[in-house]
Structures are given as structure tokens and as C-alpha cells.
Coordinates of C-alpha atoms and ligand atoms in Angstrom, one line a residue:
M290 CA -18.6 -46.5 226.7
Y291 CA -22.0 -46.3 225.1
I292 CA -23.5 -48.9 222.9
Y293 CA -25.4 -46.9 220.3
W294 CA -28.6 -47.6 218.8
I295 CA -28.0 -45.4 215.8
Y296 CA -31.1 -43.9 214.5
I297 CA -31.1 -41.4 211.7
K298 CA -34.2 -40.0 210.2
P299 CA -34.8 -42.1 207.1
A300 CA -35.0 -39.0 205.0
L301 CA -31.7 -37.9 206.4
V302 CA -30.2 -41.3 205.6
K303 CA -30.9 -40.6 201.9
K304 CA -29.4 -37.1 202.3
V305 CA -26.4 -38.4 204.1
I306 CA -25.7 -41.1 201.5
T307 CA -25.9 -38.6 198.7
K308 CA -23.7 -36.1 200.4
V309 CA -21.1 -38.6 201.6
K310 CA -21.0 -40.1 198.1
K311 CA -20.2 -36.6 196.8
M312 CA -17.7 -36.1 199.5
E313 CA -16.1 -39.4 198.7
Q314 CA -15.8 -38.5 195.1
K315 CA -14.4 -35.1 195.9
F316 CA -12.2 -35.7 198.9
G317 CA -11.9 -39.4 199.3
N318 CA -12.4 -39.6 203.0
C319 CA -14.1 -37.5 205.7
K320 CA -13.8 -36.8 209.4
I321 CA -16.6 -37.7 211.8
I322 CA -17.0 -35.6 214.9
K323 CA -19.0 -37.4 217.6
F324 CA -20.2 -35.1 220.4
K325 CA -20.9 -36.4 223.9
P326 CA -24.5 -37.5 224.2
C327 CA -26.9 -35.5 226.4
E328 CA -30.6 -35.4 227.3
Q329 CA -31.4 -32.9 224.6
V330 CA -29.0 -31.3 222.1
P331 CA -29.3 -27.5 222.6
E332 CA -30.9 -25.8 219.6
Q333 CA -28.0 -23.4 219.3
L334 CA -25.5 -26.3 219.0
E335 CA -27.7 -28.0 216.4
N336 CA -27.9 -24.8 214.4
F337 CA -24.2 -24.3 214.5
A338 CA -23.7 -28.0 213.4
E339 CA -26.1 -27.5 210.5
E340 CA -24.1 -24.4 209.4
F341 CA -20.6 -25.9 209.9
F342 CA -20.7 -29.5 208.9
E343 CA -21.3 -31.0 205.5
V344 CA -23.6 -33.6 207.0
V345 CA -25.3 -33.7 210.5
E346 CA -26.9 -36.7 212.2
L347 CA -28.9 -36.7 215.4
N348 CA -28.7 -40.1 216.9
Y349 CA -30.3 -41.6 220.0
T350 CA -28.3 -43.7 222.3
D351 CA -29.5 -46.8 224.0
D352 CA -30.2 -44.9 227.2
G353 CA -32.5 -42.4 225.4
N354 CA -30.0 -39.6 225.1
E355 CA -29.4 -37.6 222.0
Q356 CA -26.1 -37.4 220.2
L357 CA -25.0 -35.0 217.6
V358 CA -22.6 -36.3 214.9
G359 CA -21.0 -34.1 212.2
Y360 CA -19.2 -35.1 209.1
M361 CA -16.5 -32.7 207.6
R362 CA -14.0 -33.0 204.9
A363 CA -10.9 -35.0 205.9
D364 CA -8.7 -32.1 205.0
A365 CA -10.7 -29.6 207.1
D366 CA -9.3 -28.7 210.5
V367 CA -11.0 -29.3 213.8
S368 CA -9.5 -26.0 215.1
A369 CA -11.7 -24.2 212.5
M370 CA -14.7 -25.8 214.1
E371 CA -13.6 -24.6 217.5
A372 CA -13.0 -21.1 216.2
D373 CA -16.4 -20.9 214.4
A374 CA -18.2 -22.2 217.5
A375 CA -16.4 -19.6 219.6
A376 CA -17.3 -16.8 217.1
M377 CA -21.0 -17.9 217.3
N378 CA -20.8 -18.1 221.1
V379 CA -21.6 -21.8 221.0
E380 CA -20.2 -24.0 223.7
L381 CA -19.0 -27.3 222.2
P382 CA -19.5 -30.4 224.3
E383 CA -16.7 -33.0 224.5
Y384 CA -16.1 -34.8 221.2
T385 CA -14.1 -37.4 219.5
V386 CA -12.7 -37.3 216.0
E387 CA -12.5 -40.3 213.6
L388 CA -11.3 -40.5 210.1
L389 CA -13.8 -42.3 207.9
R390 CA -13.0 -43.9 204.6
G391 CA -15.9 -43.1 202.4
R392 CA -16.1 -46.4 200.7
D393 CA -16.1 -48.3 204.0
W394 CA -18.7 -46.0 205.3
L395 CA -21.0 -46.8 202.5
K396 CA -20.3 -50.5 202.5
E397 CA -20.8 -50.9 206.2
N398 CA -23.8 -48.8 206.6
V399 CA -25.8 -49.0 203.5
I400 CA -25.0 -52.0 201.5
K401 CA -25.1 -54.4 204.4
F402 CA -28.6 -53.4 205.4
A403 CA -30.1 -56.6 206.8
P404 CA -33.7 -57.3 206.4
V405 CA -35.8 -57.2 209.5
E406 CA -38.5 -59.6 210.4
A407 CA -41.1 -58.6 212.9
G408 CA -44.7 -59.9 213.5
D409 CA -46.4 -60.2 210.1
F410 CA -43.7 -58.3 208.3
Y411 CA -40.5 -58.7 206.4
V412 CA -38.8 -55.3 205.9
Y413 CA -36.0 -55.1 203.3
G414 CA -33.9 -52.5 201.5
I415 CA -34.9 -51.2 198.1
H416 CA -31.6 -52.5 196.7
E417 CA -32.9 -56.1 197.1
T418 CA -34.9 -57.4 194.1
A419 CA -37.5 -60.0 194.8
P420 CA -36.3 -61.3 198.2
D421 CA -37.8 -64.3 199.8
T422 CA -40.1 -62.8 202.4
H423 CA -40.5 -66.1 204.3
G424 CA -44.2 -66.1 203.8
K425 CA -44.6 -62.7 205.4
I426 CA -45.8 -59.4 204.1
G427 CA -42.9 -57.6 202.4
I428 CA -42.2 -53.9 203.0
K429 CA -39.7 -52.3 200.8
V430 CA -37.9 -49.2 202.2
Y431 CA -35.1 -47.0 201.2
A432 CA -32.4 -48.4 203.5
A433 CA -34.4 -46.8 206.3
T434 CA -32.9 -48.9 209.0
A435 CA -29.5 -49.0 207.4
F436 CA -27.5 -47.6 210.2
G437 CA -25.7 -50.1 212.3
S438 CA -28.1 -52.2 214.4
E439 CA -31.7 -53.0 213.6
H440 CA -34.3 -50.5 214.3
Q441 CA -35.6 -51.7 217.7
T442 CA -38.4 -49.3 218.3
T443 CA -39.8 -49.8 214.8
K444 CA -39.7 -53.5 215.3
C445 CA -41.7 -53.3 218.5
C446 CA -44.3 -51.2 216.7
L447 CA -44.6 -53.8 213.9
L448 CA -45.3 -56.4 216.6
G449 CA -48.0 -54.1 218.0
I450 CA -49.6 -53.6 214.6
S451 CA -49.6 -57.3 214.0
E452 CA -51.3 -57.9 217.4
I453 CA -54.0 -55.3 216.6
K454 CA -54.8 -57.3 213.4
A455 CA -54.8 -60.6 215.3
A456 CA -57.3 -59.0 217.8
G457 CA -59.7 -58.7 214.9
C458 CA -59.6 -54.9 214.5
R459 CA -61.0 -53.8 211.1
A460 CA -59.4 -50.5 210.8
Q461 CA -60.8 -47.9 208.4
K462 CA -58.8 -44.9 209.6
V463 CA -55.2 -44.9 210.8
L464 CA -52.9 -42.1 211.9
D465 CA -49.1 -42.4 212.0
V466 CA -47.6 -39.5 214.0
G467 CA -43.9 -39.1 213.2
T468 CA -44.0 -41.4 210.2
G469 CA -40.3 -41.1 209.2
S470 CA -39.9 -43.4 206.2
G471 CA -43.6 -44.3 206.5
I472 CA -42.8 -47.8 207.5
L473 CA -45.6 -48.2 210.0
S474 CA -48.1 -46.7 207.6
L475 CA -47.0 -49.1 204.9
A476 CA -47.5 -52.0 207.4
A477 CA -51.0 -50.8 208.2
A478 CA -51.9 -50.3 204.6
K479 CA -50.9 -53.8 203.8
L480 CA -52.7 -55.4 206.7
W481 CA -55.9 -53.3 206.2
P482 CA -56.3 -52.8 202.4
Q483 CA -59.6 -50.9 203.0
A484 CA -58.0 -48.4 205.4
A485 CA -57.1 -44.8 204.7
I486 CA -53.9 -43.8 206.4
V487 CA -52.7 -40.3 207.3
A488 CA -49.0 -40.2 207.8
V489 CA -47.5 -37.0 209.3
D490 CA -44.0 -35.7 210.2
I491 CA -42.4 -32.4 211.0
D492 CA -39.6 -33.2 208.6
D493 CA -40.5 -32.4 205.0
E494 CA -38.1 -34.9 203.6
S495 CA -39.8 -37.6 205.6
V496 CA -43.1 -36.6 204.1
N497 CA -41.6 -36.9 200.6
V498 CA -39.9 -40.2 201.4
T499 CA -43.1 -41.7 202.8
A500 CA -45.0 -40.7 199.7
Q501 CA -42.3 -42.3 197.6
N502 CA -42.3 -45.5 199.7
A503 CA -46.1 -45.7 199.4
I504 CA -45.7 -45.7 195.6
D505 CA -42.9 -48.2 195.7
N506 CA -45.1 -50.5 197.8
A507 CA -48.2 -50.0 195.7
V508 CA -50.2 -48.5 198.5
A509 CA -50.1 -44.9 197.5
A510 CA -53.9 -44.8 197.1
Q511 CA -54.2 -45.5 200.8
I512 CA -51.6 -43.2 202.3
T513 CA -51.7 -39.5 202.6
A514 CA -48.4 -38.1 203.7
L515 CA -48.3 -34.5 205.0
Y516 CA -46.5 -32.1 207.3
S517 CA -48.0 -31.8 210.8
D518 CA -46.5 -31.0 214.1
G519 CA -48.3 -33.7 216.2
Y520 CA -52.0 -33.3 215.7
S521 CA -51.9 -29.7 214.5
A522 CA -52.7 -30.1 210.8
P523 CA -56.4 -29.5 210.0
K524 CA -56.5 -32.8 208.0
V525 CA -55.3 -34.7 211.0
R526 CA -58.0 -33.2 213.2
E527 CA -60.9 -33.3 210.7
N528 CA -60.2 -37.0 209.9
A529 CA -60.6 -38.0 213.6
P530 CA -61.6 -40.3 215.2
Y531 CA -59.1 -43.0 214.2
D532 CA -59.3 -46.7 214.7
I533 CA -55.6 -46.9 215.2
I534 CA -52.9 -44.3 216.1
L535 CA -49.2 -45.1 215.8
A536 CA -46.5 -43.0 217.3
N537 CA -42.9 -43.9 217.5
I538 CA -41.3 -40.7 218.7
L539 CA -39.6 -40.3 222.1
A540 CA -40.8 -40.3 225.7
R541 CA -41.2 -36.5 226.1
P542 CA -43.1 -35.8 222.9
L543 CA -45.3 -38.8 223.5
I544 CA -46.3 -37.6 226.9
A545 CA -46.9 -34.1 225.6
M546 CA -49.3 -35.5 222.9
A547 CA -51.0 -38.1 225.1
P548 CA -54.2 -36.0 225.6
E549 CA -54.6 -35.5 221.9
M550 CA -53.8 -39.1 221.2
A551 CA -56.8 -40.0 223.4
S552 CA -59.1 -37.4 222.0
H553 CA -58.3 -38.4 218.4
L554 CA -58.8 -42.1 219.0
K555 CA -62.2 -43.9 218.8
I556 CA -63.4 -45.5 222.0
G557 CA -62.2 -49.1 221.6
G558 CA -59.5 -48.0 219.2
Y559 CA -55.9 -49.0 219.5
A560 CA -52.6 -47.0 219.8
V561 CA -49.0 -48.1 219.6
I562 CA -46.5 -45.9 221.4
S563 CA -42.8 -46.4 221.1
G564 CA -39.4 -44.8 221.5
F565 CA -38.9 -44.9 225.2
I566 CA -36.6 -47.0 227.4
E567 CA -37.2 -49.4 230.3
D568 CA -36.7 -46.7 232.9
Q569 CA -39.3 -44.4 231.3
A570 CA -41.9 -47.0 230.6
E571 CA -43.9 -46.6 233.8
W572 CA -43.9 -42.8 233.4
V573 CA -44.9 -42.8 229.7
I574 CA -47.6 -45.4 230.1
G575 CA -49.0 -43.8 233.3
E576 CA -49.4 -40.5 231.5
H577 CA -51.4 -42.2 228.8
E578 CA -53.6 -44.1 231.3
K579 CA -54.6 -40.8 232.8
H580 CA -56.4 -40.1 229.5
G581 CA -58.3 -43.4 229.3
L582 CA -55.7 -45.3 227.3
A583 CA -55.4 -48.7 228.9
L584 CA -52.3 -50.8 228.6
Q585 CA -52.7 -54.0 226.7
K586 CA -49.2 -55.2 226.2
I587 CA -45.6 -54.1 226.5
Y588 CA -43.0 -55.0 223.8
E589 CA -39.3 -55.0 224.5
D590 CA -36.1 -55.0 222.5
G591 CA -32.9 -54.4 224.4
Q592 CA -33.5 -51.3 226.5
W593 CA -36.3 -50.1 224.3
R594 CA -40.0 -50.5 225.1
A595 CA -43.2 -50.0 223.2
A596 CA -46.8 -50.3 224.4
L597 CA -50.1 -51.4 222.9
L598 CA -52.9 -49.3 224.3
K599 CA -56.7 -49.3 224.0
R600 CA -59.0 -46.4 224.5
V601 CA -61.4 -47.6 227.1
K602 CA -63.3 -44.4 228.0
Ligands
SAH753 N1 -42.4 -44.1 212.4 C1 -41.1 -44.4 212.0 C2 -40.1 -43.3 212.3 C3 -39.9 -43.0 213.8 S1 -38.7 -41.8 214.1 C4 -40.6 -45.7 212.6 O1 -41.3 -46.3 213.4 O2 -39.6 -46.2 212.2 C5 -39.6 -40.4 214.7 C6 -40.1 -39.5 213.6 O3 -41.0 -38.5 214.3 C7 -39.1 -38.6 212.9 O4 -39.2 -38.8 211.5 C8 -39.3 -37.2 213.4 O5 -39.1 -36.2 212.4 C9 -40.8 -37.3 213.7 N2 -41.3 -36.3 214.7 C10 -40.7 -35.8 215.8 N3 -41.5 -35.0 216.5 C11 -42.6 -34.9 215.8 C12 -43.8 -34.1 216.0 N4 -44.0 -33.3 217.0 N5 -44.8 -34.2 215.0 C13 -44.6 -35.0 214.0 N6 -43.5 -35.8 213.8 C14 -42.5 -35.7 214.7

């Protein structure tokens, strides 16, 4: 039995909520199909799921695996899924089927969104009006961490960002690779009001959500949200070098991007990397050290790890 750290792209959360609300109105309940987690969901299977299901989630399990979850109408038949998959030559992994009552789904996953405190920050859902931020810097997001447990990898990053501030860094330029809801960019904008932040994602909806969250948090003037696969967008490259680079992705993409992270960072600049588990920490950090990024501190939350790095050469 896995304990899931359920992460859904924040942009997707919004989509899922809207779609499930619609499904709820139309059909009352829905069926949820949970496929067996694996290291990487095959593209073919992901494409099939996008086609077949009303809503698709890609979750990460506590041990760093990926899990595909599909939502379908309660009256739709699982044998139709089997038949469609066979027709498309897609091999379905093992799966479980649960019936989900729409109202419970919304209540449990969205409304109960608990605020998260980490480092200098207090992150809360957009549905809360004027919460007590306990003397911390408030960050308002669209239920970005709404699914199940808290968002451990993000929390670790917020600790890292707070630590960079405490170290006396006066950031002017910040890059957030894989911005999601933009939460790390919002945090940086609030800690360094003079900083210009570039927030990128390969998911268009994330880019839009980040821009909207920047407006909602009154830091739109500081944050430029745009589409970029890693460091590939011209704006990302032209704007280098950065004082701070934040990347909460996963072990493999982090490693693939390590040389570019180093080359886009100022000497003496800081990076926060996150999204890997205990067993991967040595590997991920070691690959960054090869490029002159020295380990300053490791943060942990459950199985998850994040690292604060400094470019030393
Ligand atoms: N920074 C946010 C979200 C992290 S989730 C937080 O800390 O909470 C990871 C995000 O990285 C997702 O939104 C995903 O779309 C994005 N991503 C994955 N691969 C990427 C790549 N190669 N380039 C840019 N973004 C990427």
C-alpha cells in the first residue's frame, strides 16, 4: 500500500475542479481509475488517458514514482476503457476503480485546503478572506496545494528561500523553473521587492495561473510568467545571470538541467532544488556539485528532500 503525496499541477487543479463540478451537476458521481504507479508513465498511455477520460491527473507517489489517475462518468463502463485501449494498442497497467461522490470530492479536496506555514511564509487558499498570517508574509494561491496532504517539496523550497534572505542576499534577478502556480516566485517577489522574477513552465495553464496569482498578490510588476522548456526561452537566457534560481521539478529533469542551472547563475548566487526523495539526494546533489554548485543545506519533509546550493566557481 502506497501513501500518496498527491500532487497535481496547480493549473490542473483548477481544470479538475471545474470539470468535476460540471460532471457533478450532470451525472452526480464519477468513477476514479487509479493506475499502478511506475517510474515514468509511458507517453502512449498518457495520450490514451487524455483522450478517454473526462479528467486526468498525474500524481507523484512518496517514493518518487508517477501515477496516472483518470476520472470518468459514473455510468460509463470500465470495459469501454479496456476496449478503447486495446483498439489503440495501449497496454493498461493494473488499476483500481472507485466510485466518487462529487460533493465529497470537492469538500474533501478543495474546501478543506489547510494553510501551510513555512519559513517566512503563510500560504493560504484564495477562498479565505483576510486570514491571520501569524506575523508571516501571506501568499494567496488558488487552492494550489489542495490535494490531500501538504505540499512537501514546495514547503522545503520556501524554507530555502527564507534562508537565502537570512544570509543577506539582495536579489535583483530570480528565475523559477517549473513555476506551477507561481508560488515560489510570489515568495521571492515578496521577500525582495526590488527583484525582477522570470517564472517559466512547460504547461501553458501554469503560466496563466502564475500571472493571475501575481496579480492577486499585488506583485504582477515584478513577475514575468512565460512558456519555456527549462532554459530554452530567449528571455530566460538573455536575462542571465541570476542571483537566485529555484527549481522544484523531479530528480531526472533537475539533473538534466544542472549544467544550465550553473551557467545561468551568478558566481556566489544561490539555487534551491527540490522534488527528489531521500534515496536520490546523493545522486542529484552530486550531479550539481560537478558544475560548481556547492551544497549549503538539505531540507527534509517525509521522504522528500530539497537542497540549497551556492555557485562557488
Ligand atoms: N514551483 C512550484 C511547482 C512545482 S511542480 C512549487 O514549488 O510548488 C513542477 C512544475 O514544473 C510543473 O508545473 C511542471 O509543468 C513544470 N515542469 C516540468 N518540466 C519542466 C521543464 N522542462 N521546463 C519547465 N517547467 C517544467
